[in-house]
């Protein structure tokens, strides 16, 4: 029985966090893809993609904060930082594809997918590290502060 009154769950280790990051991120990615398919033809693609990207980033940040990294509800600054990681990942994967096309303009679909998925994987690992070490790192005394219960206080004699 926990008599310390601490209600914050312990954050999972690196491997556990990474597995959760992949599962939640992948799940949100699949849901985003399905949403884009549902919106196709009804909404211009650029608008649909923007809406889905914003929504999926908000949802993924909530899930990662609470379940991947064992934190409380993320604040606005956490959402902004997470959105910036999405932007960096987009720029990284786009740059990889542009470099491929500059080096090999007639690359086949398998080569293109290999480059894109490799760049996406590297970007995802970088995003995970940044989120774990910067955005959702436990900070300051609030993260380690424990509230003492009556049983933990020793009376002075």
CSV table of N, CA and C in Angstrom, one decimal:
chain,number,residue,atom,x,y,z
A,1,UNK,N,0.8,-1.2,0.0
A,1,UNK,CA,0.0,0.0,0.0
A,1,UNK,C,0.9,1.2,0.0
A,2,UNK,N,0.6,2.2,-0.9
A,2,UNK,CA,1.4,3.4,-1.0
A,2,UNK,C,0.9,4.4,0.0
A,3,UNK,N,1.6,4.7,1.0
A,3,UNK,CA,1.2,5.7,2.0
A,3,UNK,C,1.8,7.1,1.8
A,4,UNK,N,2.5,7.3,0.7
A,4,UNK,CA,3.2,8.5,0.5
A,4,UNK,C,2.2,9.6,-0.1
A,5,UNK,N,1.1,9.1,-0.7
A,5,UNK,CA,0.2,10.1,-1.3
A,5,UNK,C,0.6,10.5,-2.7
A,6,UNK,N,1.6,9.8,-3.2
A,6,UNK,CA,2.1,10.2,-4.5
A,6,UNK,C,1.2,9.5,-5.6
A,7,UNK,N,0.6,10.2,-6.4
A,7,UNK,CA,-0.4,9.6,-7.4
A,7,UNK,C,0.2,9.6,-8.8
A,8,UNK,N,1.4,10.2,-9.0
A,8,UNK,CA,2.0,10.2,-10.3
A,8,UNK,C,2.7,8.8,-10.6
A,9,UNK,N,2.3,8.2,-11.7
A,9,UNK,CA,2.8,6.9,-12.0
A,9,UNK,C,4.3,7.0,-12.4
A,10,UNK,N,5.1,6.0,-12.2
A,10,UNK,CA,6.5,6.0,-12.5
A,10,UNK,C,6.6,6.0,-14.1
A,11,UNK,N,7.4,6.8,-14.6
A,11,UNK,CA,7.6,6.8,-16.1
A,11,UNK,C,8.2,5.5,-16.5
A,12,UNK,N,7.8,4.9,-17.6
A,12,UNK,CA,8.4,3.7,-18.1
A,12,UNK,C,9.9,3.9,-18.6
A,13,UNK,N,10.6,2.8,-18.6
A,13,UNK,CA,12.0,2.9,-19.1
A,13,UNK,C,12.1,3.2,-20.6
A,14,UNK,N,13.3,3.3,-21.0
A,14,UNK,CA,13.5,3.8,-22.4
A,14,UNK,C,12.9,2.8,-23.4
A,15,UNK,N,13.1,1.5,-23.2
A,15,UNK,CA,12.6,0.5,-24.2
A,15,UNK,C,11.0,0.5,-24.1
A,16,UNK,N,10.5,0.5,-22.9
A,16,UNK,CA,9.0,0.5,-22.8
A,16,UNK,C,8.4,1.8,-23.4
A,17,UNK,N,9.1,2.9,-23.2
A,17,UNK,CA,8.7,4.2,-23.7
A,17,UNK,C,8.7,4.2,-25.3
A,18,UNK,N,9.8,3.6,-25.8
A,18,UNK,CA,9.9,3.5,-27.3
A,18,UNK,C,8.9,2.7,-27.9
A,19,UNK,N,8.6,1.5,-27.3
A,19,UNK,CA,7.5,0.6,-27.8
A,19,UNK,C,6.2,1.3,-27.8
A,20,UNK,N,5.9,2.0,-26.7
A,20,UNK,CA,4.6,2.8,-26.6
A,20,UNK,C,4.6,3.9,-27.6
A,21,UNK,N,5.7,4.6,-27.8
A,21,UNK,CA,5.8,5.6,-28.8
A,21,UNK,C,5.5,5.1,-30.2
A,22,UNK,N,6.0,4.0,-30.5
A,22,UNK,CA,5.8,3.4,-31.8
A,22,UNK,C,4.3,2.9,-31.9
A,23,UNK,N,3.8,2.3,-30.9
A,23,UNK,CA,2.4,1.8,-30.9
A,23,UNK,C,1.4,3.0,-31.0
A,24,UNK,N,1.5,4.0,-30.1
A,24,UNK,CA,0.6,5.1,-30.1
A,24,UNK,C,0.8,6.0,-31.4
A,25,UNK,N,2.0,6.3,-31.7
A,25,UNK,CA,2.3,7.1,-32.9
A,25,UNK,C,1.8,6.4,-34.2
A,26,UNK,N,2.1,5.0,-34.3
A,26,UNK,CA,1.6,4.3,-35.4
A,26,UNK,C,0.1,4.2,-35.5
A,27,UNK,N,-0.5,4.0,-34.3
A,27,UNK,CA,-2.0,4.0,-34.3
A,27,UNK,C,-2.6,5.3,-34.7
A,28,UNK,N,-2.1,6.4,-34.3
A,28,UNK,CA,-2.6,7.7,-34.7
A,28,UNK,C,-2.3,7.9,-36.1
A,29,UNK,N,-1.1,7.5,-36.6
A,29,UNK,CA,-0.8,7.6,-38.1
A,29,UNK,C,-1.8,6.8,-38.9
A,30,UNK,N,-2.2,5.6,-38.5
A,30,UNK,CA,-3.2,4.8,-39.3
A,30,UNK,C,-4.5,5.5,-39.2
A,31,UNK,N,-4.9,6.0,-38.1
A,31,UNK,CA,-6.2,6.7,-38.0
A,31,UNK,C,-6.2,8.0,-38.8
A,32,UNK,N,-5.1,8.7,-38.9
A,32,UNK,CA,-5.0,9.9,-39.7
A,32,UNK,C,-5.1,9.5,-41.2
A,33,UNK,N,-4.5,8.4,-41.6
A,33,UNK,CA,-4.6,8.0,-43.0
A,33,UNK,C,-6.0,7.7,-43.3
A,34,UNK,N,-6.7,7.0,-42.5
A,34,UNK,CA,-8.1,6.6,-42.7
A,34,UNK,C,-9.0,7.9,-42.8
A,35,UNK,N,-8.7,8.8,-41.9
A,35,UNK,CA,-9.5,10.1,-41.9
A,35,UNK,C,-9.3,10.8,-43.2
A,36,UNK,N,-8.0,10.8,-43.7
A,36,UNK,CA,-7.8,11.5,-45.0
A,36,UNK,C,-8.5,10.8,-46.1
A,37,UNK,N,-8.6,9.5,-46.1
A,37,UNK,CA,-9.4,8.8,-47.1
A,37,UNK,C,-10.9,9.2,-47.0
A,38,UNK,N,-11.4,9.2,-45.8
A,38,UNK,CA,-12.8,9.6,-45.6
A,38,UNK,C,-13.1,11.1,-46.1
A,39,UNK,N,-12.1,11.9,-46.0
A,39,UNK,CA,-12.3,13.3,-46.3
A,39,UNK,C,-12.0,13.6,-47.8
A,40,UNK,N,-11.4,12.6,-48.5
A,40,UNK,CA,-11.0,12.9,-49.9
A,40,UNK,C,-12.3,13.0,-50.7
A,41,UNK,N,-12.2,14.0,-51.6
A,41,UNK,CA,-13.4,14.3,-52.4
A,41,UNK,C,-14.4,15.3,-51.8
A,42,UNK,N,-14.4,15.4,-50.5
A,42,UNK,CA,-15.3,16.3,-49.8
A,42,UNK,C,-14.6,17.6,-49.4
A,43,UNK,N,-13.3,17.5,-49.1
A,43,UNK,CA,-12.5,18.7,-48.7
A,43,UNK,C,-11.3,18.7,-49.6
A,44,UNK,N,-10.8,19.8,-50.0
A,44,UNK,CA,-9.5,19.9,-50.7
A,44,UNK,C,-8.4,19.2,-49.9
A,45,UNK,N,-7.5,18.5,-50.6
A,45,UNK,CA,-6.5,17.7,-49.9
A,45,UNK,C,-5.7,18.5,-49.0
A,46,UNK,N,-5.2,19.7,-49.4
A,46,UNK,CA,-4.4,20.5,-48.6
A,46,UNK,C,-5.0,20.9,-47.3
A,47,UNK,N,-6.3,21.2,-47.3
A,47,UNK,CA,-7.1,21.6,-46.1
A,47,UNK,C,-7.3,20.3,-45.2
A,48,UNK,N,-7.6,19.2,-45.9
A,48,UNK,CA,-7.9,18.0,-45.1
A,48,UNK,C,-6.6,17.6,-44.4
A,49,UNK,N,-5.5,17.6,-45.2
A,49,UNK,CA,-4.2,17.2,-44.6
A,49,UNK,C,-3.8,18.1,-43.4
A,50,UNK,N,-4.0,19.4,-43.6
A,50,UNK,CA,-3.7,20.3,-42.5
A,50,UNK,C,-4.5,20.0,-41.2
A,51,UNK,N,-5.8,19.8,-41.4
A,51,UNK,CA,-6.7,19.5,-40.3
A,51,UNK,C,-6.3,18.2,-39.6
A,52,UNK,N,-6.0,17.2,-40.4
A,52,UNK,CA,-5.6,15.9,-39.9
A,52,UNK,C,-4.3,16.0,-39.2
A,53,UNK,N,-3.3,16.7,-39.7
A,53,UNK,CA,-2.0,16.9,-39.1
A,53,UNK,C,-2.1,17.6,-37.8
A,54,UNK,N,-2.9,18.6,-37.7
A,54,UNK,CA,-3.1,19.3,-36.4
A,54,UNK,C,-3.7,18.4,-35.4
A,55,UNK,N,-4.8,17.8,-35.8
A,55,UNK,CA,-5.6,16.9,-34.9
A,55,UNK,C,-4.7,15.8,-34.4
A,56,UNK,N,-4.1,15.1,-35.4
A,56,UNK,CA,-3.3,13.9,-35.0
A,56,UNK,C,-2.1,14.3,-34.1
A,57,UNK,N,-1.5,15.5,-34.3
A,57,UNK,CA,-0.4,15.9,-33.5
A,57,UNK,C,-0.9,16.2,-32.1
A,58,UNK,N,-2.1,16.8,-31.9
A,58,UNK,CA,-2.6,17.1,-30.6
A,58,UNK,C,-2.9,15.8,-29.9
A,59,UNK,N,-3.5,14.8,-30.6
A,59,UNK,CA,-3.9,13.6,-30.0
A,59,UNK,C,-2.6,12.8,-29.6
A,60,UNK,N,-1.7,12.7,-30.5
A,60,UNK,CA,-0.4,12.0,-30.2
A,60,UNK,C,0.3,12.6,-29.1
A,61,UNK,N,0.3,13.9,-29.0
A,61,UNK,CA,1.0,14.5,-27.8
A,61,UNK,C,0.4,14.2,-26.5
A,62,UNK,N,-1.0,14.2,-26.5
A,62,UNK,CA,-1.7,13.8,-25.3
A,62,UNK,C,-1.3,12.3,-24.9
A,63,UNK,N,-1.4,11.4,-25.9
A,63,UNK,CA,-1.1,10.0,-25.6
A,63,UNK,C,0.3,9.8,-25.2
A,64,UNK,N,1.3,10.5,-25.9
A,64,UNK,CA,2.7,10.3,-25.5
A,64,UNK,C,3.0,10.9,-24.1
A,65,UNK,N,2.4,12.0,-23.8
A,65,UNK,CA,2.6,12.6,-22.5
A,65,UNK,C,2.1,11.6,-21.4
A,66,UNK,N,0.9,11.2,-21.5
A,66,UNK,CA,0.3,10.4,-20.4
A,66,UNK,C,0.8,8.9,-20.4
A,67,UNK,N,0.9,8.3,-21.6
A,67,UNK,CA,1.2,6.8,-21.6
A,67,UNK,C,2.6,6.5,-22.0
A,68,UNK,N,3.2,7.2,-22.9
A,68,UNK,CA,4.5,6.9,-23.4
A,68,UNK,C,5.5,7.3,-22.3
A,69,UNK,N,5.4,8.6,-21.8
A,69,UNK,CA,6.4,9.1,-20.9
A,69,UNK,C,5.9,9.3,-19.5
A,70,UNK,N,4.7,8.8,-19.1
A,70,UNK,CA,4.2,8.8,-17.8
A,70,UNK,C,4.1,10.2,-17.1
A,71,UNK,N,3.7,11.2,-17.9
A,71,UNK,CA,3.6,12.5,-17.4
A,71,UNK,C,2.1,12.9,-17.2
A,72,UNK,N,1.9,14.1,-16.7
A,72,UNK,CA,0.5,14.6,-16.6
A,72,UNK,C,0.1,15.2,-18.0
A,73,UNK,N,-1.1,15.8,-18.0
A,73,UNK,CA,-1.6,16.4,-19.2
A,73,UNK,C,-0.6,17.4,-19.7
A,74,UNK,N,-0.3,17.4,-21.0
A,74,UNK,CA,0.7,18.3,-21.5
A,74,UNK,C,0.1,19.7,-21.6
A,75,UNK,N,1.0,20.7,-21.4
A,75,UNK,CA,0.6,22.1,-21.5
A,75,UNK,C,0.7,22.6,-22.9
A,76,UNK,N,0.3,23.8,-23.1
A,76,UNK,CA,0.4,24.4,-24.4
A,76,UNK,C,1.8,24.4,-25.0
A,77,UNK,N,2.8,24.7,-24.1
A,77,UNK,CA,4.2,24.8,-24.6
A,77,UNK,C,4.6,23.4,-25.1
A,78,UNK,N,4.1,22.3,-24.4
A,78,UNK,CA,4.5,21.0,-24.8
A,78,UNK,C,3.9,20.7,-26.2
A,79,UNK,N,2.6,21.1,-26.4
A,79,UNK,CA,2.0,20.9,-27.7
A,79,UNK,C,2.8,21.6,-28.8
A,80,UNK,N,3.2,22.8,-28.5
A,80,UNK,CA,3.9,23.6,-29.5
A,80,UNK,C,5.3,23.0,-29.8
A,81,UNK,N,6.0,22.5,-28.8
A,81,UNK,CA,7.3,21.8,-29.0
A,81,UNK,C,7.1,20.5,-29.8
A,82,UNK,N,6.0,19.8,-29.5
A,82,UNK,CA,5.7,18.6,-30.2
A,82,UNK,C,5.4,18.9,-31.7
A,83,UNK,N,4.6,19.9,-31.9
A,83,UNK,CA,4.3,20.3,-33.3
A,83,UNK,C,5.6,20.7,-34.0
A,84,UNK,N,6.5,21.3,-33.4
A,84,UNK,CA,7.8,21.7,-34.0
A,84,UNK,C,8.6,20.4,-34.4
A,85,UNK,N,8.5,19.4,-33.6
A,85,UNK,CA,9.2,18.1,-33.9
A,85,UNK,C,8.5,17.5,-35.2
A,86,UNK,N,7.2,17.6,-35.3
A,86,UNK,CA,6.5,17.1,-36.5
A,86,UNK,C,7.0,17.9,-37.7
A,87,UNK,N,7.2,19.2,-37.6
A,87,UNK,CA,7.7,20.1,-38.7
A,87,UNK,C,9.1,19.6,-39.1
A,88,UNK,N,9.9,19.4,-38.1
A,88,UNK,CA,11.3,19.0,-38.4
A,88,UNK,C,11.3,17.6,-39.1
A,89,UNK,N,10.5,16.7,-38.7
A,89,UNK,CA,10.4,15.4,-39.3
A,89,UNK,C,9.9,15.6,-40.8
A,90,UNK,N,9.0,16.4,-41.0
A,90,UNK,CA,8.5,16.7,-42.3
A,90,UNK,C,9.6,17.2,-43.2
A,91,UNK,N,10.3,18.2,-42.7
A,91,UNK,CA,11.5,18.8,-43.5
A,91,UNK,C,12.5,17.8,-43.7
A,92,UNK,N,12.8,16.9,-42.8
A,92,UNK,CA,13.9,15.9,-42.9
A,92,UNK,C,13.5,14.9,-44.0
A,93,UNK,N,12.3,14.4,-44.0
A,93,UNK,CA,11.8,13.4,-45.0
A,93,UNK,C,11.7,14.0,-46.3
A,94,UNK,N,11.3,15.3,-46.4
A,94,UNK,CA,11.2,16.0,-47.7
A,94,UNK,C,12.6,16.2,-48.3
A,95,UNK,N,13.5,16.6,-47.4
A,95,UNK,CA,14.9,16.8,-47.9
A,95,UNK,C,15.5,15.5,-48.4
A,96,UNK,N,15.2,14.4,-47.7
A,96,UNK,CA,15.7,13.1,-48.1
A,96,UNK,C,15.2,12.7,-49.5
A,97,UNK,N,13.9,13.0,-49.7
A,97,UNK,CA,13.3,12.6,-51.1
A,97,UNK,C,13.9,13.6,-52.1
A,98,UNK,N,14.1,14.8,-51.8
A,98,UNK,CA,14.6,15.8,-52.8
A,98,UNK,C,16.1,15.4,-53.2
A,99,UNK,N,16.8,15.0,-52.2
A,99,UNK,CA,18.2,14.6,-52.4
A,99,UNK,C,18.2,13.3,-53.3
A,100,UNK,N,17.3,12.4,-53.0
A,100,UNK,CA,17.3,11.2,-53.8
A,100,UNK,C,16.9,11.5,-55.3
A,101,UNK,N,16.0,12.4,-55.5
A,101,UNK,CA,15.6,12.8,-56.8
A,101,UNK,C,16.7,13.5,-57.6
A,102,UNK,N,17.5,14.3,-56.8
A,102,UNK,CA,18.6,15.0,-57.4
A,102,UNK,C,19.7,14.0,-57.8
A,103,UNK,N,19.9,13.0,-57.0
A,103,UNK,CA,21.0,12.0,-57.3
A,103,UNK,C,20.5,11.0,-58.3
A,104,UNK,N,19.3,10.5,-58.1
A,104,UNK,CA,18.8,9.5,-59.0
A,104,UNK,C,17.3,9.9,-59.4
A,105,UNK,N,17.2,10.7,-60.5
A,105,UNK,CA,15.9,11.1,-60.9
A,105,UNK,C,14.9,10.0,-61.3
A,106,UNK,N,15.5,8.9,-61.8
A,106,UNK,CA,14.6,7.8,-62.2
A,106,UNK,C,14.6,6.6,-61.2
A,107,UNK,N,14.7,7.0,-60.0
A,107,UNK,CA,14.7,5.9,-58.9
A,107,UNK,C,13.3,5.2,-59.0
A,108,UNK,N,13.3,3.9,-58.8
A,108,UNK,CA,12.1,3.1,-58.8
A,108,UNK,C,11.3,3.3,-57.5
A,109,UNK,N,10.2,2.8,-57.5
A,109,UNK,CA,9.3,2.9,-56.3
A,109,UNK,C,9.9,2.2,-55.0
A,110,UNK,N,10.6,1.1,-55.2
A,110,UNK,CA,11.2,0.5,-54.0
A,110,UNK,C,12.3,1.3,-53.4
A,111,UNK,N,13.1,1.9,-54.3
A,111,UNK,CA,14.2,2.8,-53.8
A,111,UNK,C,13.6,4.0,-53.1
A,112,UNK,N,12.6,4.6,-53.7
A,112,UNK,CA,11.9,5.8,-53.1
A,112,UNK,C,11.3,5.4,-51.7
A,113,UNK,N,10.6,4.3,-51.7
A,113,UNK,CA,10.0,3.9,-50.4
A,113,UNK,C,11.1,3.6,-49.4
A,114,UNK,N,12.2,3.0,-49.8
A,114,UNK,CA,13.3,2.7,-48.9
A,114,UNK,C,13.8,3.9,-48.3
A,115,UNK,N,14.1,4.9,-49.1
A,115,UNK,CA,14.6,6.2,-48.7
A,115,UNK,C,13.6,6.9,-47.8
A,116,UNK,N,12.4,7.0,-48.2
A,116,UNK,CA,11.4,7.6,-47.4
A,116,UNK,C,11.2,7.0,-46.0
A,117,UNK,N,11.0,5.7,-46.0
A,117,UNK,CA,10.8,5.0,-44.7
A,117,UNK,C,12.1,5.0,-43.8
A,118,UNK,N,13.3,5.0,-44.4
A,118,UNK,CA,14.5,5.1,-43.6
A,118,UNK,C,14.5,6.5,-43.0
A,119,UNK,N,14.3,7.5,-43.8
A,119,UNK,CA,14.3,8.9,-43.3
A,119,UNK,C,13.2,9.1,-42.2
A,120,UNK,N,12.0,8.5,-42.5
A,120,UNK,CA,10.9,8.6,-41.5
A,120,UNK,C,11.3,7.9,-40.2
A,121,UNK,N,11.9,6.8,-40.3
A,121,UNK,CA,12.4,6.1,-39.1
A,121,UNK,C,13.4,6.8,-38.3
A,122,UNK,N,14.4,7.4,-39.0
A,122,UNK,CA,15.4,8.2,-38.3
A,122,UNK,C,14.8,9.4,-37.7
A,123,UNK,N,13.9,10.1,-38.4
A,123,UNK,CA,13.2,11.2,-37.9
A,123,UNK,C,12.3,10.9,-36.6
A,124,UNK,N,11.7,9.7,-36.7
A,124,UNK,CA,10.9,9.2,-35.6
A,124,UNK,C,11.8,8.9,-34.3
A,125,UNK,N,13.0,8.4,-34.5
A,125,UNK,CA,13.9,8.1,-33.4
A,125,UNK,C,14.3,9.4,-32.8
A,126,UNK,N,14.6,10.4,-33.7
A,126,UNK,CA,15.0,11.7,-33.2
A,126,UNK,C,13.9,12.4,-32.5
A,127,UNK,N,12.7,12.3,-33.0
A,127,UNK,CA,11.5,12.9,-32.3
A,127,UNK,C,11.3,12.2,-30.9
A,128,UNK,N,11.4,10.9,-30.9
A,128,UNK,CA,11.3,10.2,-29.6
A,128,UNK,C,12.3,10.7,-28.6
A,129,UNK,N,13.6,10.8,-29.0
A,129,UNK,CA,14.6,11.3,-28.1
A,129,UNK,C,14.4,12.7,-27.6
A,130,UNK,N,14.0,13.6,-28.6
A,130,UNK,CA,13.7,15.0,-28.2
A,130,UNK,C,12.5,15.0,-27.2
A,131,UNK,N,11.5,14.3,-27.5
A,131,UNK,CA,10.3,14.3,-26.6
A,131,UNK,C,10.7,13.8,-25.2
A,132,UNK,N,11.4,12.7,-25.2
A,132,UNK,CA,11.8,12.1,-23.9
A,132,UNK,C,12.7,12.9,-23.1
A,133,UNK,N,13.7,13.5,-23.8
A,133,UNK,CA,14.8,14.2,-23.1
A,133,UNK,C,14.5,15.7,-22.8
A,134,UNK,N,13.6,16.3,-23.7
A,134,UNK,CA,13.4,17.7,-23.6
A,134,UNK,C,11.9,18.0,-23.2
A,135,UNK,N,11.0,17.6,-24.0
A,135,UNK,CA,9.6,18.0,-23.8
A,135,UNK,C,9.0,17.3,-22.5
A,136,UNK,N,9.2,16.0,-22.4
A,136,UNK,CA,8.6,15.3,-21.3
A,136,UNK,C,9.5,14.8,-20.2
A,137,UNK,N,10.7,15.4,-20.2
A,137,UNK,CA,11.7,15.1,-19.1
A,137,UNK,C,11.1,15.6,-17.8
A,138,UNK,N,11.3,14.8,-16.8
A,138,UNK,CA,10.8,15.3,-15.4
A,138,UNK,C,11.7,16.5,-15.1
A,139,UNK,N,11.1,17.6,-14.7
A,139,UNK,CA,11.8,18.8,-14.4
A,139,UNK,C,11.6,19.3,-13.0
A,140,UNK,N,12.6,19.8,-12.4
A,140,UNK,CA,12.5,20.5,-11.1
A,140,UNK,C,12.0,19.7,-9.9
A,141,UNK,N,11.8,20.4,-8.8
A,141,UNK,CA,11.4,19.7,-7.6
A,141,UNK,C,10.0,19.1,-7.7
A,142,UNK,N,9.1,19.7,-8.5
A,142,UNK,CA,7.7,19.1,-8.6
A,142,UNK,C,7.7,17.7,-9.1
A,143,UNK,N,8.7,17.3,-9.9
A,143,UNK,CA,8.7,16.0,-10.5
A,143,UNK,C,9.1,14.9,-9.5
A,144,UNK,N,10.0,15.3,-8.5
A,144,UNK,CA,10.5,14.4,-7.5
A,144,UNK,C,9.9,14.6,-6.2
A,145,UNK,N,9.1,15.6,-6.0
A,145,UNK,CA,8.5,15.9,-4.7
A,145,UNK,C,7.5,14.8,-4.3
A,146,UNK,N,7.6,14.4,-3.1
A,146,UNK,CA,6.7,13.4,-2.5
A,146,UNK,C,6.0,14.0,-1.3
A,147,UNK,N,4.7,13.8,-1.3
A,147,UNK,CA,3.9,14.3,-0.2
A,147,UNK,C,3.9,13.2,0.9
A,148,UNK,N,4.3,13.7,2.1
A,148,UNK,CA,4.4,12.8,3.2
A,148,UNK,C,3.0,12.5,3.8
A,149,UNK,N,2.8,11.2,4.1
A,149,UNK,CA,1.6,10.8,4.8
A,149,UNK,C,1.8,10.9,6.3
A,150,UNK,N,0.8,10.8,7.1
A,150,UNK,CA,0.9,10.9,8.5
A,150,UNK,C,1.9,9.8,9.0
A,151,UNK,N,1.8,8.6,8.4
A,151,UNK,CA,2.7,7.4,8.9
A,151,UNK,C,4.1,7.7,8.6
A,152,UNK,N,4.5,8.6,7.7
A,152,UNK,CA,5.9,8.8,7.3
A,152,UNK,C,6.5,9.9,8.2
A,153,UNK,N,5.7,10.6,9.0
A,153,UNK,CA,6.3,11.6,9.9
A,153,UNK,C,6.6,11.0,11.2
A,154,UNK,N,7.9,11.3,11.6
A,154,UNK,CA,8.3,10.8,12.9
A,154,UNK,C,8.3,11.9,13.9
A,155,UNK,N,7.6,11.7,15.0
A,155,UNK,CA,7.5,12.8,16.0
A,155,UNK,C,8.8,12.9,16.7
A,156,UNK,N,9.1,14.2,17.0
A,156,UNK,CA,10.4,14.5,17.8
A,156,UNK,C,10.1,14.2,19.2
A,157,UNK,N,11.1,13.6,19.9
A,157,UNK,CA,10.9,13.3,21.3
A,157,UNK,C,11.7,14.3,22.2
